[in-house]
Structure formats: structure tokens, C-alpha cells
Coordinates of C-alpha atoms and ligand atoms in Angstrom, one line a residue:
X1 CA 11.4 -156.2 222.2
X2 CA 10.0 -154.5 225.1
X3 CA 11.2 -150.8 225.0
X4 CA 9.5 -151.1 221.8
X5 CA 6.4 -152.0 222.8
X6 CA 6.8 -149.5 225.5
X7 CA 7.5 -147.0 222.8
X8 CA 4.7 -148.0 220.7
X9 CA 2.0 -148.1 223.4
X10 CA 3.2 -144.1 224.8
X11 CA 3.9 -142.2 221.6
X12 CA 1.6 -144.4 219.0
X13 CA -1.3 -143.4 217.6
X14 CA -4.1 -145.5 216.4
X15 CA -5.5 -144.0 213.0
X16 CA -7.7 -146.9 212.5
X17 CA -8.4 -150.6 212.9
X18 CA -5.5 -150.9 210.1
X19 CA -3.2 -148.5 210.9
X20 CA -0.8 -147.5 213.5
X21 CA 0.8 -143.9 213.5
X22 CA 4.4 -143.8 215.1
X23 CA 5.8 -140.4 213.4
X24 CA 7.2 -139.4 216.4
X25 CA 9.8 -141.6 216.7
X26 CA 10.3 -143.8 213.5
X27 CA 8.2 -142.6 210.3
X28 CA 8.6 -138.7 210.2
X29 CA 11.1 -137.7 213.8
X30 CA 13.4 -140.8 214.5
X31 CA 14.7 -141.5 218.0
X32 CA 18.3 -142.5 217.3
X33 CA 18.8 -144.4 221.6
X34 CA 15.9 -146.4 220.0
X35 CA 16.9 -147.0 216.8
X36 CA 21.0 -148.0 218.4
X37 CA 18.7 -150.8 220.6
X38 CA 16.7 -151.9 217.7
X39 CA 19.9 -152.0 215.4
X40 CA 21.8 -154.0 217.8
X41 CA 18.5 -156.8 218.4
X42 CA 18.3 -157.4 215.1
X43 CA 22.3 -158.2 214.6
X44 CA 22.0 -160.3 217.8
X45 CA 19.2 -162.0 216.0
X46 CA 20.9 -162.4 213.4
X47 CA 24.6 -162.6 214.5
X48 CA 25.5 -166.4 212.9
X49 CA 24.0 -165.6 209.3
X50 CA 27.6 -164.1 207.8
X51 CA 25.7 -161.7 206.4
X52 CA 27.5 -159.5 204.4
X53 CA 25.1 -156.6 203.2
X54 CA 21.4 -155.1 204.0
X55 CA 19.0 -154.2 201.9
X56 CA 15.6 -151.8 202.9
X57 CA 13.4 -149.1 200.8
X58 CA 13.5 -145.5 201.2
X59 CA 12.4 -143.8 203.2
X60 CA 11.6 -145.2 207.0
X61 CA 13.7 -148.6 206.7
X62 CA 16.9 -146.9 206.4
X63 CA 17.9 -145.8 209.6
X64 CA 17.0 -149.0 211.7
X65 CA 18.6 -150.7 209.0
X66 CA 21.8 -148.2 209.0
X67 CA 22.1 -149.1 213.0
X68 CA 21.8 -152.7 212.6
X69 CA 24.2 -151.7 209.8
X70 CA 26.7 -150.3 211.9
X71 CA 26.6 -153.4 214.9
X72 CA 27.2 -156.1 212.1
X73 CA 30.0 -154.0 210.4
X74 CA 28.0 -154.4 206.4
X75 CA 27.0 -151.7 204.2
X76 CA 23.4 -150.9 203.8
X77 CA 21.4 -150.7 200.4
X78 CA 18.5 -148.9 199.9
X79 CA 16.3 -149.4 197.0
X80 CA 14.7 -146.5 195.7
X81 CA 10.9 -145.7 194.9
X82 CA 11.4 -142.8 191.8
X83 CA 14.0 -142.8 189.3
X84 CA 17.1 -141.3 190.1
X85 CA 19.3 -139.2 187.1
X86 CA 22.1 -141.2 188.4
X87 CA 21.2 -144.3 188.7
X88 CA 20.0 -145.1 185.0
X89 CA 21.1 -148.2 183.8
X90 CA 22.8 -151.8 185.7
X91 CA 19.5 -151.8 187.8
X92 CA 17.5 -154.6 189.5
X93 CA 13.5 -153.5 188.9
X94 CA 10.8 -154.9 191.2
X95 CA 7.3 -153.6 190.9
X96 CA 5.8 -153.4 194.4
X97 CA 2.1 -152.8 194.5
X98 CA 0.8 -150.9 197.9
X99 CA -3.1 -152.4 198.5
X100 CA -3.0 -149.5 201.1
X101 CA -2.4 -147.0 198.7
X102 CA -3.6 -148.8 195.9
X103 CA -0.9 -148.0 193.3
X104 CA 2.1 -149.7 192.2
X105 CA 5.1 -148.9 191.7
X106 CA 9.0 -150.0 190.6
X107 CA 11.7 -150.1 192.8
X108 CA 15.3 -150.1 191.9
X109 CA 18.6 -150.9 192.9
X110 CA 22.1 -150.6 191.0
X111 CA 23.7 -154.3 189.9
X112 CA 26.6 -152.7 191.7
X113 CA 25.6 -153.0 195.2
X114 CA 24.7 -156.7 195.8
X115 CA 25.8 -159.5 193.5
X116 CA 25.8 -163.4 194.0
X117 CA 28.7 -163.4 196.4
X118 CA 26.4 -161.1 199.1
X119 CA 24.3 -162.6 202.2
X120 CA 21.2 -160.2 202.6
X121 CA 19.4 -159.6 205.5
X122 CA 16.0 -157.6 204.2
X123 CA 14.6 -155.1 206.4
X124 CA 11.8 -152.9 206.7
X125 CA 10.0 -150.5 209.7
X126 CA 6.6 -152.1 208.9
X127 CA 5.4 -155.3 207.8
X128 CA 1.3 -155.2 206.5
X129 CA 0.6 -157.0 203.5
X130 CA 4.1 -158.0 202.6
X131 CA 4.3 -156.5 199.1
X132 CA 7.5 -153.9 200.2
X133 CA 9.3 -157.2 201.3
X134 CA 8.6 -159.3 198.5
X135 CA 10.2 -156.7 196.2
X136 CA 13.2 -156.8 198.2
X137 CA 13.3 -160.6 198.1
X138 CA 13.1 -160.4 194.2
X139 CA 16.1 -157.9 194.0
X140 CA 17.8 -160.5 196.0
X141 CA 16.9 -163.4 193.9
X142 CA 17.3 -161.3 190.6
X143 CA 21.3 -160.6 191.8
X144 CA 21.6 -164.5 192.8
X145 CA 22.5 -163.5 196.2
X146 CA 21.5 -165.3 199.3
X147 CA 18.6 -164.6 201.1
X148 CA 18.9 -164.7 205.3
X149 CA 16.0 -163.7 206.4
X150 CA 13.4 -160.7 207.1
X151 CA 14.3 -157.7 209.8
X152 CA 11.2 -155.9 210.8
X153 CA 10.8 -153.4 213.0
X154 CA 6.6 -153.1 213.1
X155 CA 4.4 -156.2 212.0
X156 CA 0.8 -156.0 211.7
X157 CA 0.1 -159.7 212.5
X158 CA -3.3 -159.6 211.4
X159 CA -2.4 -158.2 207.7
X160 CA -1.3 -160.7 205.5
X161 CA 2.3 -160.2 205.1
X162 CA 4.1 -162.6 208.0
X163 CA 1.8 -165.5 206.9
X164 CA 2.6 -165.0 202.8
X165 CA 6.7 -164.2 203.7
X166 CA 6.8 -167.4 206.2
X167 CA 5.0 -169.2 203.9
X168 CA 7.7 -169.1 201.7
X169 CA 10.3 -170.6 204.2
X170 CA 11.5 -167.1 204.9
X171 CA 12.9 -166.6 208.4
X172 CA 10.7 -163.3 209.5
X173 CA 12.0 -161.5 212.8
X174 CA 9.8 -158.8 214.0
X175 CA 10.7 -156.7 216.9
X176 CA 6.8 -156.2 217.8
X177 CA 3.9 -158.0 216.1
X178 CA 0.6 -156.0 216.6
X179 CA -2.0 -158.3 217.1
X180 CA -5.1 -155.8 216.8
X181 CA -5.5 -152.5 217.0
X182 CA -9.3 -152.5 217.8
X183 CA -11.1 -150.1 219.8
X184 CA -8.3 -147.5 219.8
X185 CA -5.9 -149.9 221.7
X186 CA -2.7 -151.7 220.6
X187 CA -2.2 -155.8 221.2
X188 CA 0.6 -157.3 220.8
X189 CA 1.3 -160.7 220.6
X190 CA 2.5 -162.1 223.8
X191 CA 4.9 -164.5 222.5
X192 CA 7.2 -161.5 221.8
X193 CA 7.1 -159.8 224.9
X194 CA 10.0 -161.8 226.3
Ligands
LIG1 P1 3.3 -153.8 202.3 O1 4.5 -153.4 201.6 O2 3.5 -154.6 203.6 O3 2.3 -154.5 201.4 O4 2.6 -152.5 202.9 P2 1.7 -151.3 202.2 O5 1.8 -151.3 200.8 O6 0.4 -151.5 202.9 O7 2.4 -150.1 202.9 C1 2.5 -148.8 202.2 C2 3.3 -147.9 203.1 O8 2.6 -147.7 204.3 C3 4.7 -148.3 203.4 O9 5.4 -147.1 203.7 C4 4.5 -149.0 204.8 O10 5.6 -149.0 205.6 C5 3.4 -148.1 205.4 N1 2.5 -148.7 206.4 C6 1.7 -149.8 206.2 N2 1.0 -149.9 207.3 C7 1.3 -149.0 208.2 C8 0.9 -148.6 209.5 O11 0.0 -149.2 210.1 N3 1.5 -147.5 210.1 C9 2.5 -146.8 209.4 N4 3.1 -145.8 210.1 N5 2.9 -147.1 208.2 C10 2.3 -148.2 207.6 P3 6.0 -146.2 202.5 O12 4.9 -145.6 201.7 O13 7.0 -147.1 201.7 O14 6.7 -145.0 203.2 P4 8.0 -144.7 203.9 O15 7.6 -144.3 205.3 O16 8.9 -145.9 204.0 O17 8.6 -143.6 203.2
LIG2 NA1 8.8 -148.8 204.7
LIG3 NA1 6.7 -146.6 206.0

């Protein structure tokens, strides 16, 4: 998606060979013209799935996931990261570990918010090593729901996510896939910038 990539290479910031910084539009201030054009990509992309809910993690997946929300008409889940005092029993539990951060922790979402009858398109802002994802995908499996497919806003293509996710026969869309972020500068792949 080019006015992402646009985006990405004037406002982002290149921490490290690993990590990309883009607080100023989708991690800490959002820009909601971008986040309308990123919510209506992904329901183009994924217009024929009938899907029939979304699913993210607090807190930077929900608002591209609340725009593409809003284009395909479905409610959007989030699953949460700390235990809520409302939300104590009926829940799906997946245990997520960050390699990043190196801790791991549970995520949780209430049995009343997807069950077997639901289509679920996963989404997330960034896509590294996958674990975030996989989490998701096991909520989604634990419910008996069916899975459509991956909505990412960010991939690191050389992390290992994309490959593990795919790997499984999981259709991945990713609105940018950052190829390298060597030397200060950010690659994408060119495959995407159609
Ligand atoms: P994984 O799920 O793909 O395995 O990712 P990982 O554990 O490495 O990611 C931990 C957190 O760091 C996630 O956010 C993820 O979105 C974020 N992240 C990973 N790589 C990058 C990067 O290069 N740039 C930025 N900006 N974020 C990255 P989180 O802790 O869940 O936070 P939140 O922002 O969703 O609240
Ligand atoms: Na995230
Ligand atoms: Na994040």
C-alpha cells in the first residue's frame, strides 16, 4: 500500500536493525485519514471472505482493525493482555510469549464474543516473530470459529512470523513488508509496492 510506505519512510524511525518506530502515526498518535485508507484495503482484500467478526490485541491493532471494522459492517474483538474485574470467567486463554520482550504472557477473550458460527479475520499493526498472531489464531480455534486469514498493517519480512503463519496455510495480507532495516534505511519488498 503506497501511502503507507510513504508514511512509513517520512515519519518512521529506525531504532535498530530490528525495529522500526512509527509512534507518530500508529503506535502512540494515530492518524485516523490513514487509518480510514488502511481500513478500507484490508476489507477490499478481504471483501468475498463473509466475514462476520474481527479479532486484534490491545493496544495498537484496534483502531486499523475498528476502520476495517467499520467498511465491512462486523464488530471488532479485542483480546486483552491483563485481567480485567469484568471479564472473569467464559474466557478463551492464549499464552503469547514476546522473544522481543522476552516475557510471556496470557491473553483473553470472553466465550461471548466469537463462537463457532463467526468468520474471523485476525489483525494486527505489526507482524515480527508471529507469536501475537498465533495467539489470536488459537482463540479462534479454541471458539471453533473459522479462520479467514491474517490483516497486518506492518510486517518485518525478515523476522520470522510471515514464514511460521504461511506455513500453516494461513492467508497473510500485509499492507507493507519491510524487507531490512539496515544502515538506518527502510526496504520494502517490491512485490507490494503495486
Ligand atoms: P510477535 O507477536 O510478532 O512475536 O511480536 P513481538 O513479541 O516481537 O512484539 C512485541 C510488541 O512489540 C508488540 O506490541 C509488537 O506489535 C511490537 N513490535 C514488534 N516489532 C516492532 C517494531 O519493529 N516496531 C514497533 N513499533 N513495534 C514492534 P505490544 O507490546 O503488543 O504493544 P501495543 O503497541 O500493541 O500495545
Ligand atoms: Na500489536
Ligand atoms: Na505494537
Amino acid at each position: 500500500m503506497k501511502q503507507l510506505q510513504e508514511k512509513i519512510l517520512t515519519e518512521g524511525k529506525v531504532l535498530s536493525e530490528s525495529v522500526l518506530k512509527v509512534d507518530s502515526f500508529l503506535n502512540h498518535q494515530i492518524d485516523p485519514a490513514l487509518m480510514q485508507a488502511i481500513g478500507e484495503e484490508f476489507a477490499s482484500r478481504f471483501a468475498d471472505e463473509g466475514i462476520t467478526k474481527i479479532l486484534t490485541i490491545e493496544s495498537s491493532g484496534i483502531a486499523p482493525a475498528v476502520m476495517a471494522g467499520l467498511v465491512l459492517g462486523v464488530p471488532v474483538v479485542f483480546a486483552r493482555k491483563r485481567k480485567s474485574l469484568t471479564l472473569v470467567d467464559d474466557l478463551y486463554t492464549a499464552s503469547v510469549h514476546s522473544f522481543t520482550k522476552n516475557e510471556t504472557n496470557d491473553i483473553s477473550v470472553s466465550k461471548a464474543f466469537i463462537g463457532s458460527e463467526d468468520v474471523v479475520l485476525v489483525m494486527d499493526d505489526f507482524l515480527a516473530n508471529g507469536q501475537a498472531a498465533l495467539g489470536l489464531v488459537d482463540i479462534v480455534e479454541q471458539a471453533d470459529a473459522a479462520l479467514s486469514g491474517i490483516g497486518i498493517v506492518i510486517e518485518k519480512g525478515f523476522q520470522t512470523g510471515g514464514n511460521l503463519l504461511r506455513g500453516r496455510g494461513i492467508r497473510v495480507e500485509s499492507l507493507a513488508i519491510v524487507s531490512s532495516l539496515e544502515h538506518g534505511k527502510v526496504e520494502f519488498l517490491e512485490e507490494e509496492m503495486v
